[in-house]
Coordinates of N, CA and C in Angstrom, one line a residue:
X1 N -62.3 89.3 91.7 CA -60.9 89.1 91.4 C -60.7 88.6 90.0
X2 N -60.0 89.3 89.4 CA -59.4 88.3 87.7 C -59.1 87.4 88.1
X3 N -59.1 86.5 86.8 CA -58.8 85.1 86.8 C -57.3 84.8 86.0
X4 N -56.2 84.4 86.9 CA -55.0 84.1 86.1 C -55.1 83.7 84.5
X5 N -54.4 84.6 84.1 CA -54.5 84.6 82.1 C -55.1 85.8 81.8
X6 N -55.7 86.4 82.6 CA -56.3 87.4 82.7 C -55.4 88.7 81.7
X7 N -56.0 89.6 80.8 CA -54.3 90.8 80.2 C -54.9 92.0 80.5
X8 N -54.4 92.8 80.2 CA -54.9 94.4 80.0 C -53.6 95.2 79.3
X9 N -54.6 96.1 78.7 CA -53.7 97.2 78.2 C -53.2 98.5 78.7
X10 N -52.3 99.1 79.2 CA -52.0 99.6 80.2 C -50.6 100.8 80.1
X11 N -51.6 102.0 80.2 CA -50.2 102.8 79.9 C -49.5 103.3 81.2
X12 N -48.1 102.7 81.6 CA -48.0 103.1 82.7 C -47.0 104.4 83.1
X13 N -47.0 104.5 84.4 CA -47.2 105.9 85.0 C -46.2 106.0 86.1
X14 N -44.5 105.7 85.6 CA -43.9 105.5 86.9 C -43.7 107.2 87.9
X15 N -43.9 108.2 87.0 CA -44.0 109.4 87.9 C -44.9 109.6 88.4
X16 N -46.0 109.1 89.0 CA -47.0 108.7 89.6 C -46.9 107.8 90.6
X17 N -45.5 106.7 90.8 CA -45.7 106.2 91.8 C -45.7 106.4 93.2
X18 N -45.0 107.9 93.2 CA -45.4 108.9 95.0 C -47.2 108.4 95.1
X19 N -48.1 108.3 94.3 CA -49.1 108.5 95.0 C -49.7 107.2 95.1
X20 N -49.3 106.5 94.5 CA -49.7 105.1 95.1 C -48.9 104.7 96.6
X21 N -47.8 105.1 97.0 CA -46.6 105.1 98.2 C -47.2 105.8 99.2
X22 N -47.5 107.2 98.9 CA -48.7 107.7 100.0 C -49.8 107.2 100.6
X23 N -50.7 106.4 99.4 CA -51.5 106.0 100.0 C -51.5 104.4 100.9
X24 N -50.3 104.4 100.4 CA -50.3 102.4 101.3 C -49.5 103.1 102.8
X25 N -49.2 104.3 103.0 CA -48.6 105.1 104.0 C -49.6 105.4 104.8
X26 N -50.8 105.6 104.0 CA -52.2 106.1 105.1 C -53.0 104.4 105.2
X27 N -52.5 103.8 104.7 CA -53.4 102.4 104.8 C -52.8 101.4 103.6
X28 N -52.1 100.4 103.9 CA -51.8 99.7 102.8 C -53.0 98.8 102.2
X29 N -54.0 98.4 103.0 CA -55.0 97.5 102.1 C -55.0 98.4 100.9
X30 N -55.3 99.4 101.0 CA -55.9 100.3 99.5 C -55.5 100.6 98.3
X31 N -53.9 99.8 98.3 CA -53.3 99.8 97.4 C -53.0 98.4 96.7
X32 N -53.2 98.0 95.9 CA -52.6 96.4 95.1 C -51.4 96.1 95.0
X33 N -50.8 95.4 96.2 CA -49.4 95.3 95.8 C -48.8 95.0 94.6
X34 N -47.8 94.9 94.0 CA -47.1 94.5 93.0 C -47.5 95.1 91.8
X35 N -48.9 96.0 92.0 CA -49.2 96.9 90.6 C -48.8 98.3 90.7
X36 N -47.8 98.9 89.8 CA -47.2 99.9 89.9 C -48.4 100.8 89.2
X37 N -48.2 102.3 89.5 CA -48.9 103.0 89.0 C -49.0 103.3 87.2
X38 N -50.7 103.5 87.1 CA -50.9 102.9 85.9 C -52.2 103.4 85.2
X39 N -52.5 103.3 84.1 CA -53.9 103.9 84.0 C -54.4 103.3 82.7
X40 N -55.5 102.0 82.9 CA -56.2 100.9 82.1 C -56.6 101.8 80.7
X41 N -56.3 101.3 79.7 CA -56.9 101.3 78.8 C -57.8 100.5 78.4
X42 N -57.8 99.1 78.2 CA -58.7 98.3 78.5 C -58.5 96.8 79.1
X43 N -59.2 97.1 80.3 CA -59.1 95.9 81.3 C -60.4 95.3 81.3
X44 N -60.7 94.0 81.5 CA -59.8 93.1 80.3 C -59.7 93.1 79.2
X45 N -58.9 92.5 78.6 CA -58.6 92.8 77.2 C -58.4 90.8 77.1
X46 N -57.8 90.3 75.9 CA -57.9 89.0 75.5 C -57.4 88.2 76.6
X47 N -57.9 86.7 76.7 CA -57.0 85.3 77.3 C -55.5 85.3 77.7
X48 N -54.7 85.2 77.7 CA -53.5 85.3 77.5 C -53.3 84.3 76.5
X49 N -54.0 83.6 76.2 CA -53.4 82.3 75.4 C -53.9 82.6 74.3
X50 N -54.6 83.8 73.9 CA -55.2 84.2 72.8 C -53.9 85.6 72.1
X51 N -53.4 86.0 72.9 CA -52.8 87.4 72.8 C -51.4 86.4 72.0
X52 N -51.3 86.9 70.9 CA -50.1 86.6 69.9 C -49.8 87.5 69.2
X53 N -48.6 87.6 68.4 CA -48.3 88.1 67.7 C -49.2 89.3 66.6
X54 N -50.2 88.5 65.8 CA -51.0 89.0 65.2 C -52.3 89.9 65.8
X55 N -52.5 89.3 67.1 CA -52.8 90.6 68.1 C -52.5 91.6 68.4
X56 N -50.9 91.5 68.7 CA -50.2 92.5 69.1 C -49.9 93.9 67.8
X57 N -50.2 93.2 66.9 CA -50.3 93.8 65.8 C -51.5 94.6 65.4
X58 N -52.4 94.2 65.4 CA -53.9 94.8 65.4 C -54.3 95.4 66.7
X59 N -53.4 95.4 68.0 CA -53.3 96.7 68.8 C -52.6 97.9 68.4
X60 N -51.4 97.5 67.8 CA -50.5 98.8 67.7 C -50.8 99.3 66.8
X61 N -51.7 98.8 65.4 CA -52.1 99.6 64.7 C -53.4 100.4 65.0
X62 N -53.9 100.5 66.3 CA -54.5 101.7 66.6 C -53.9 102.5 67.8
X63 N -52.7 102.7 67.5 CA -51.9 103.0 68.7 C -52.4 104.6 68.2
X64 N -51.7 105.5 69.4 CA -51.0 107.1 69.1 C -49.7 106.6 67.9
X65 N -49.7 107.5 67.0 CA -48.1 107.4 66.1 C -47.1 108.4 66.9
X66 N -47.1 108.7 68.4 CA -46.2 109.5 68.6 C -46.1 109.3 70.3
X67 N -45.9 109.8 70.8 CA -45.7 109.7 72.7 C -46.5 110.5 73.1
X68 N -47.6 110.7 74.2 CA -48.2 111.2 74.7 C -48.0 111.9 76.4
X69 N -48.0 113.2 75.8 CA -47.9 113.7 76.9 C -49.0 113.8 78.1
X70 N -49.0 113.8 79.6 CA -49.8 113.8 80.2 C -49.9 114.5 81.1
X71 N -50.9 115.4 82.1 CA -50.6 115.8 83.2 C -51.6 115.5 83.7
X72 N -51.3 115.0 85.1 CA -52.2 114.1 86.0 C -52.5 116.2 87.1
X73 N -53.5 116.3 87.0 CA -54.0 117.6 88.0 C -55.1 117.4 89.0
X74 N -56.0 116.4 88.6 CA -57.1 116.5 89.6 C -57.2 115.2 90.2
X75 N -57.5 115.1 91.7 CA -57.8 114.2 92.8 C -59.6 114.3 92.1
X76 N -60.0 112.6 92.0 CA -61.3 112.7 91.9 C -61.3 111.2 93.4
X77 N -62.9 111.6 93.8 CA -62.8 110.5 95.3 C -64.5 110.2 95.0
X78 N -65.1 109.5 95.0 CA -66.2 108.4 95.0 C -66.5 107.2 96.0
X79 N -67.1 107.6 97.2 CA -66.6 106.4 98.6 C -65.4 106.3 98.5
X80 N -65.0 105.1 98.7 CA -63.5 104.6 99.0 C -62.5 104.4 98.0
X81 N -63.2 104.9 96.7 CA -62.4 105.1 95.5 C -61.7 106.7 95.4
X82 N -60.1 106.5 95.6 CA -59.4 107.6 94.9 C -58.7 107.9 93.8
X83 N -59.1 108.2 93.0 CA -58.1 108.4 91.4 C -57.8 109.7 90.9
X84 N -56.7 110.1 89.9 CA -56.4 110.8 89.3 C -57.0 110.6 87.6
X85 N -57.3 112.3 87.0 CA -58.3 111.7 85.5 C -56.6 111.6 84.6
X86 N -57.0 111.1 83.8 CA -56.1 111.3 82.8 C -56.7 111.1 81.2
X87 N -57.2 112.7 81.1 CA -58.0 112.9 79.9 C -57.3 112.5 78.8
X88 N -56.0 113.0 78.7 CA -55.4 112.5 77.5 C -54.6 111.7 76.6
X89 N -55.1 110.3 77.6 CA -55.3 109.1 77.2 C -56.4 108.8 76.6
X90 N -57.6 109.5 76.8 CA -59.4 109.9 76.1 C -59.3 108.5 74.7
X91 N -58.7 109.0 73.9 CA -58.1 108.8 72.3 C -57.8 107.9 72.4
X92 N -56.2 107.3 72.8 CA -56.3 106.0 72.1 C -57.0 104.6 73.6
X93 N -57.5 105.2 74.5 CA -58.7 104.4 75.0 C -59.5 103.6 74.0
X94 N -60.4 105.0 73.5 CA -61.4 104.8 72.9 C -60.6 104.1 71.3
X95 N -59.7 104.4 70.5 CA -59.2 103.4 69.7 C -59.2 101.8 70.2
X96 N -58.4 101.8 71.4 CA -58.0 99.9 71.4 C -59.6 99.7 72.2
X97 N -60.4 100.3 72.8 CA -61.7 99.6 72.8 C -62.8 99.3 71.4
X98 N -62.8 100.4 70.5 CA -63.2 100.1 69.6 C -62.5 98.8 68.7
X99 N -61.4 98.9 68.8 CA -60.6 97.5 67.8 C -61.0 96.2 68.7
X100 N -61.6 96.2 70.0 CA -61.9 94.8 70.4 C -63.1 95.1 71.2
X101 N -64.4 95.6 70.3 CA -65.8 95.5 71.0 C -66.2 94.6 71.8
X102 N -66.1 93.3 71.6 CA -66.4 92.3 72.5 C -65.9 92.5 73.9
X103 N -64.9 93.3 74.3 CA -64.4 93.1 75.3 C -64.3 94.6 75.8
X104 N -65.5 94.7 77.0 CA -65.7 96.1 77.8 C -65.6 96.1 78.9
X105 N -64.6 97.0 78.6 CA -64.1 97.6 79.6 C -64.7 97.5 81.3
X106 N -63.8 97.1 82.0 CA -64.5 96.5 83.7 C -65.4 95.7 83.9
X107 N -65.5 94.6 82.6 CA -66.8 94.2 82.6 C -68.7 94.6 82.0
X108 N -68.5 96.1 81.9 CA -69.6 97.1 81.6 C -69.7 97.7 83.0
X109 N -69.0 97.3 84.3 CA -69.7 98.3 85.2 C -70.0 99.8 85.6
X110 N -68.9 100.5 84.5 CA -68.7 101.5 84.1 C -69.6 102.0 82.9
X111 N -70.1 101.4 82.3 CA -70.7 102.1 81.0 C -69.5 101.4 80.0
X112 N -69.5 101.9 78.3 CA -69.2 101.1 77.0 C -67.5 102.0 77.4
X113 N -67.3 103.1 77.7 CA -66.5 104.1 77.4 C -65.7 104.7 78.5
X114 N -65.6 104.2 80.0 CA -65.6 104.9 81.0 C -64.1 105.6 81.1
X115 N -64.0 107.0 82.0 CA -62.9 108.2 81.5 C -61.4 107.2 82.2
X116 N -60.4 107.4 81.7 CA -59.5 107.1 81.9 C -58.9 107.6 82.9
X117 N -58.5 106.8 84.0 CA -57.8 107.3 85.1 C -56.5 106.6 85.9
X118 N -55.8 107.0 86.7 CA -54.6 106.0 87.7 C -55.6 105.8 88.7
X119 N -55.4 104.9 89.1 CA -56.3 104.5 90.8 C -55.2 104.4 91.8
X120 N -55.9 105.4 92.8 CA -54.6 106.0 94.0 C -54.9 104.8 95.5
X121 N -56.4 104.9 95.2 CA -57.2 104.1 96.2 C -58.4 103.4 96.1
X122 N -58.2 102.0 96.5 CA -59.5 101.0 96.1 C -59.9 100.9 97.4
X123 N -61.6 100.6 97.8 CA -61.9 100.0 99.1 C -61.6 100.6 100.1
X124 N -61.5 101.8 100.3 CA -61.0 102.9 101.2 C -62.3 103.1 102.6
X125 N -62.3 103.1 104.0 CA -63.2 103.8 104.4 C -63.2 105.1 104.5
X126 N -64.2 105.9 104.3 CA -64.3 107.5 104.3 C -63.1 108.1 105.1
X127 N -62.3 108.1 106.2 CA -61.7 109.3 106.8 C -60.5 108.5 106.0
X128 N -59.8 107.5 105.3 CA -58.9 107.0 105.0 C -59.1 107.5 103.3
X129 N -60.2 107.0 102.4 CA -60.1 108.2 101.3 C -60.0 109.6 101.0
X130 N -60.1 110.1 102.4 CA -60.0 111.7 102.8 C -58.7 111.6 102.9
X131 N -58.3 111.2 104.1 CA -57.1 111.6 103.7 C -55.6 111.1 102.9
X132 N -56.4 109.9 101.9 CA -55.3 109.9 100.7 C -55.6 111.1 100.0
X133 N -56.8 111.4 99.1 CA -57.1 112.3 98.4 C -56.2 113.4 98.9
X134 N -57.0 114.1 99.9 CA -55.5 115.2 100.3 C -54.3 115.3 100.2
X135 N -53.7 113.9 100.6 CA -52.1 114.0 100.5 C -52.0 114.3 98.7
X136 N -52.8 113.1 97.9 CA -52.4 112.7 96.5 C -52.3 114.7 95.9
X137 N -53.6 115.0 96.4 CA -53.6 116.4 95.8 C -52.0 117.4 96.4
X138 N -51.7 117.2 97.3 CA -51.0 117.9 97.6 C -49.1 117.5 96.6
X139 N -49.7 116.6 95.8 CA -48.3 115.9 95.3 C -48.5 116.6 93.5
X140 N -50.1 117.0 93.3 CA -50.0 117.5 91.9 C -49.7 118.7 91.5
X141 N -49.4 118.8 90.3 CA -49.9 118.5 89.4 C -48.4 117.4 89.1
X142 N -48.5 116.3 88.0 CA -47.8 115.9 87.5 C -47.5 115.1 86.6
X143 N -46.6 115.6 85.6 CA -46.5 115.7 83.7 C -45.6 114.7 83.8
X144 N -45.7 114.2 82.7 CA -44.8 113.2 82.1 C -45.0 112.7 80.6
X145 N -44.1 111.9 80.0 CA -44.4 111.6 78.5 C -44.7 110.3 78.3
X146 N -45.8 109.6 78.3 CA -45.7 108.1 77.3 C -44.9 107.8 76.3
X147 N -44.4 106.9 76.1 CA -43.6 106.8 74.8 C -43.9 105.1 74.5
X148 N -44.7 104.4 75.5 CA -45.3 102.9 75.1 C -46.8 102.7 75.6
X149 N -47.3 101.6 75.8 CA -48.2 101.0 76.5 C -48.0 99.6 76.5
X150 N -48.7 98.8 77.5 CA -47.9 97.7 78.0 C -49.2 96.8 78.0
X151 N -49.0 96.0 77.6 CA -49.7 94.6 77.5 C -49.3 94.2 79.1
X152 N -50.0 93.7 79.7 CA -49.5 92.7 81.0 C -50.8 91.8 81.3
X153 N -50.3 91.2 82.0 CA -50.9 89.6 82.4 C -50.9 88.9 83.6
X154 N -52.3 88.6 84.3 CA -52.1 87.9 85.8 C -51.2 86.6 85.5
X155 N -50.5 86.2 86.4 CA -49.8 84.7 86.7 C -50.0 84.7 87.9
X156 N -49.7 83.6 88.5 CA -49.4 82.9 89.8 C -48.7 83.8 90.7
X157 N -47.9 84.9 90.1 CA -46.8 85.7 90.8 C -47.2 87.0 90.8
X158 N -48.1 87.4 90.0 CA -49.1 88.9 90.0 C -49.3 89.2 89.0
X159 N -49.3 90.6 88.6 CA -49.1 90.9 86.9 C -47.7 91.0 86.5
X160 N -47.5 90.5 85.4 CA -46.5 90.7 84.6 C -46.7 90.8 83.5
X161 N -45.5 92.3 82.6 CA -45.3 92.4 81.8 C -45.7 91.6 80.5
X162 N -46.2 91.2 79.2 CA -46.0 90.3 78.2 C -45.3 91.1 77.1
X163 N -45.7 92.5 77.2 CA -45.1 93.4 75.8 C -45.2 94.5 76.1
X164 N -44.2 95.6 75.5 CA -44.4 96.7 75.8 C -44.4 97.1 74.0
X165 N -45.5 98.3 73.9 CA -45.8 99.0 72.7 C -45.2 100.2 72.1
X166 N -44.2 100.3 71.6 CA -43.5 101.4 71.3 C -44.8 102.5 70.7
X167 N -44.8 103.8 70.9 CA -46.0 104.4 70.5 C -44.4 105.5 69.4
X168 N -44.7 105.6 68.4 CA -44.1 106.2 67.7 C -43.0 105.4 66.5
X169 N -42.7 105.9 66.0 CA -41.6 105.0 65.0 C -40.7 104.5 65.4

């Protein structure tokens, strides 16, 4: 579990939230309450007591300069893990992890670089990640446009918001 102060960077995905809703409909453990649908750029990212101004600045200057479009198409499932990829976040992934090497992504349990995805289902048992995967699939494909990314932060109350990143002029 993070530790309150905890941040991440985070492009979120409110047309996506049907498949987070489906799956707390096949089993609510599998879902994190109060985290809306979303897809880590890099978790963790600084302290909270570290993240200022001049931070927020040396993120956005490895931003996208424009909105990114996305289409969520493929159910991927791994045991009780169900996610959607989201390749074309790829890019500025790999920008804000390069601008803060020290800090990798999941901890390293994934590797330096791991692919960008929404998570539909955590901790799932097998007939329960079966059948989110099915439903989630049966909900795609689905497009939408970035136009920020979102700094947010554990408190006492869940994650919250700290900043949102205009991606364009």
């Amino acid at each position: 579990m993070p530790q309150l102060g905890t941040t991440a960077v985070l492009a979120m995905v409110p047309r996506a939230q049907p498949l987070l809703t489906l799956a707390a409909e096949v089993d609510p453990r599998v879902v994190r309450p109060g985290v809306p649908a979303h897809a880590a750029l890099l978790y963790p990212w600084l302290p909270a007591d570290q993240v200022d101004g001049s931070e927020l600045e040396r993120l956005r200057a490895v931003l996208p300069a424009g909105p990114i479009r996305i289409r969520l198409a493929e159910v991927e499932r791994h045991d009780g893990f169900v996610a959607v990829a989201v390749p074309e976040l790829r890019a500025a992934a790999t920008a804000v992890r390069a601008a803060y090497p020290a800090h990798v992504p999941y901890g390293g349990r994934f590797g330096p670089n791991p692919p960008v995805h929404l998570t539909v289902a955590l901790d799932a048992d097998a007939p329960t990640a079966a059948a989110v995967a099915e439903r989630a699939a049966a909900l795609l494909p689905i497009s939408t446009e970035l136009t920020a990314l979102h700094v947010v932060t554990l408190t006492a109350d869940g994650w919250r918001e700290s900043a949102a990143l205009r991606l364009g002029p």
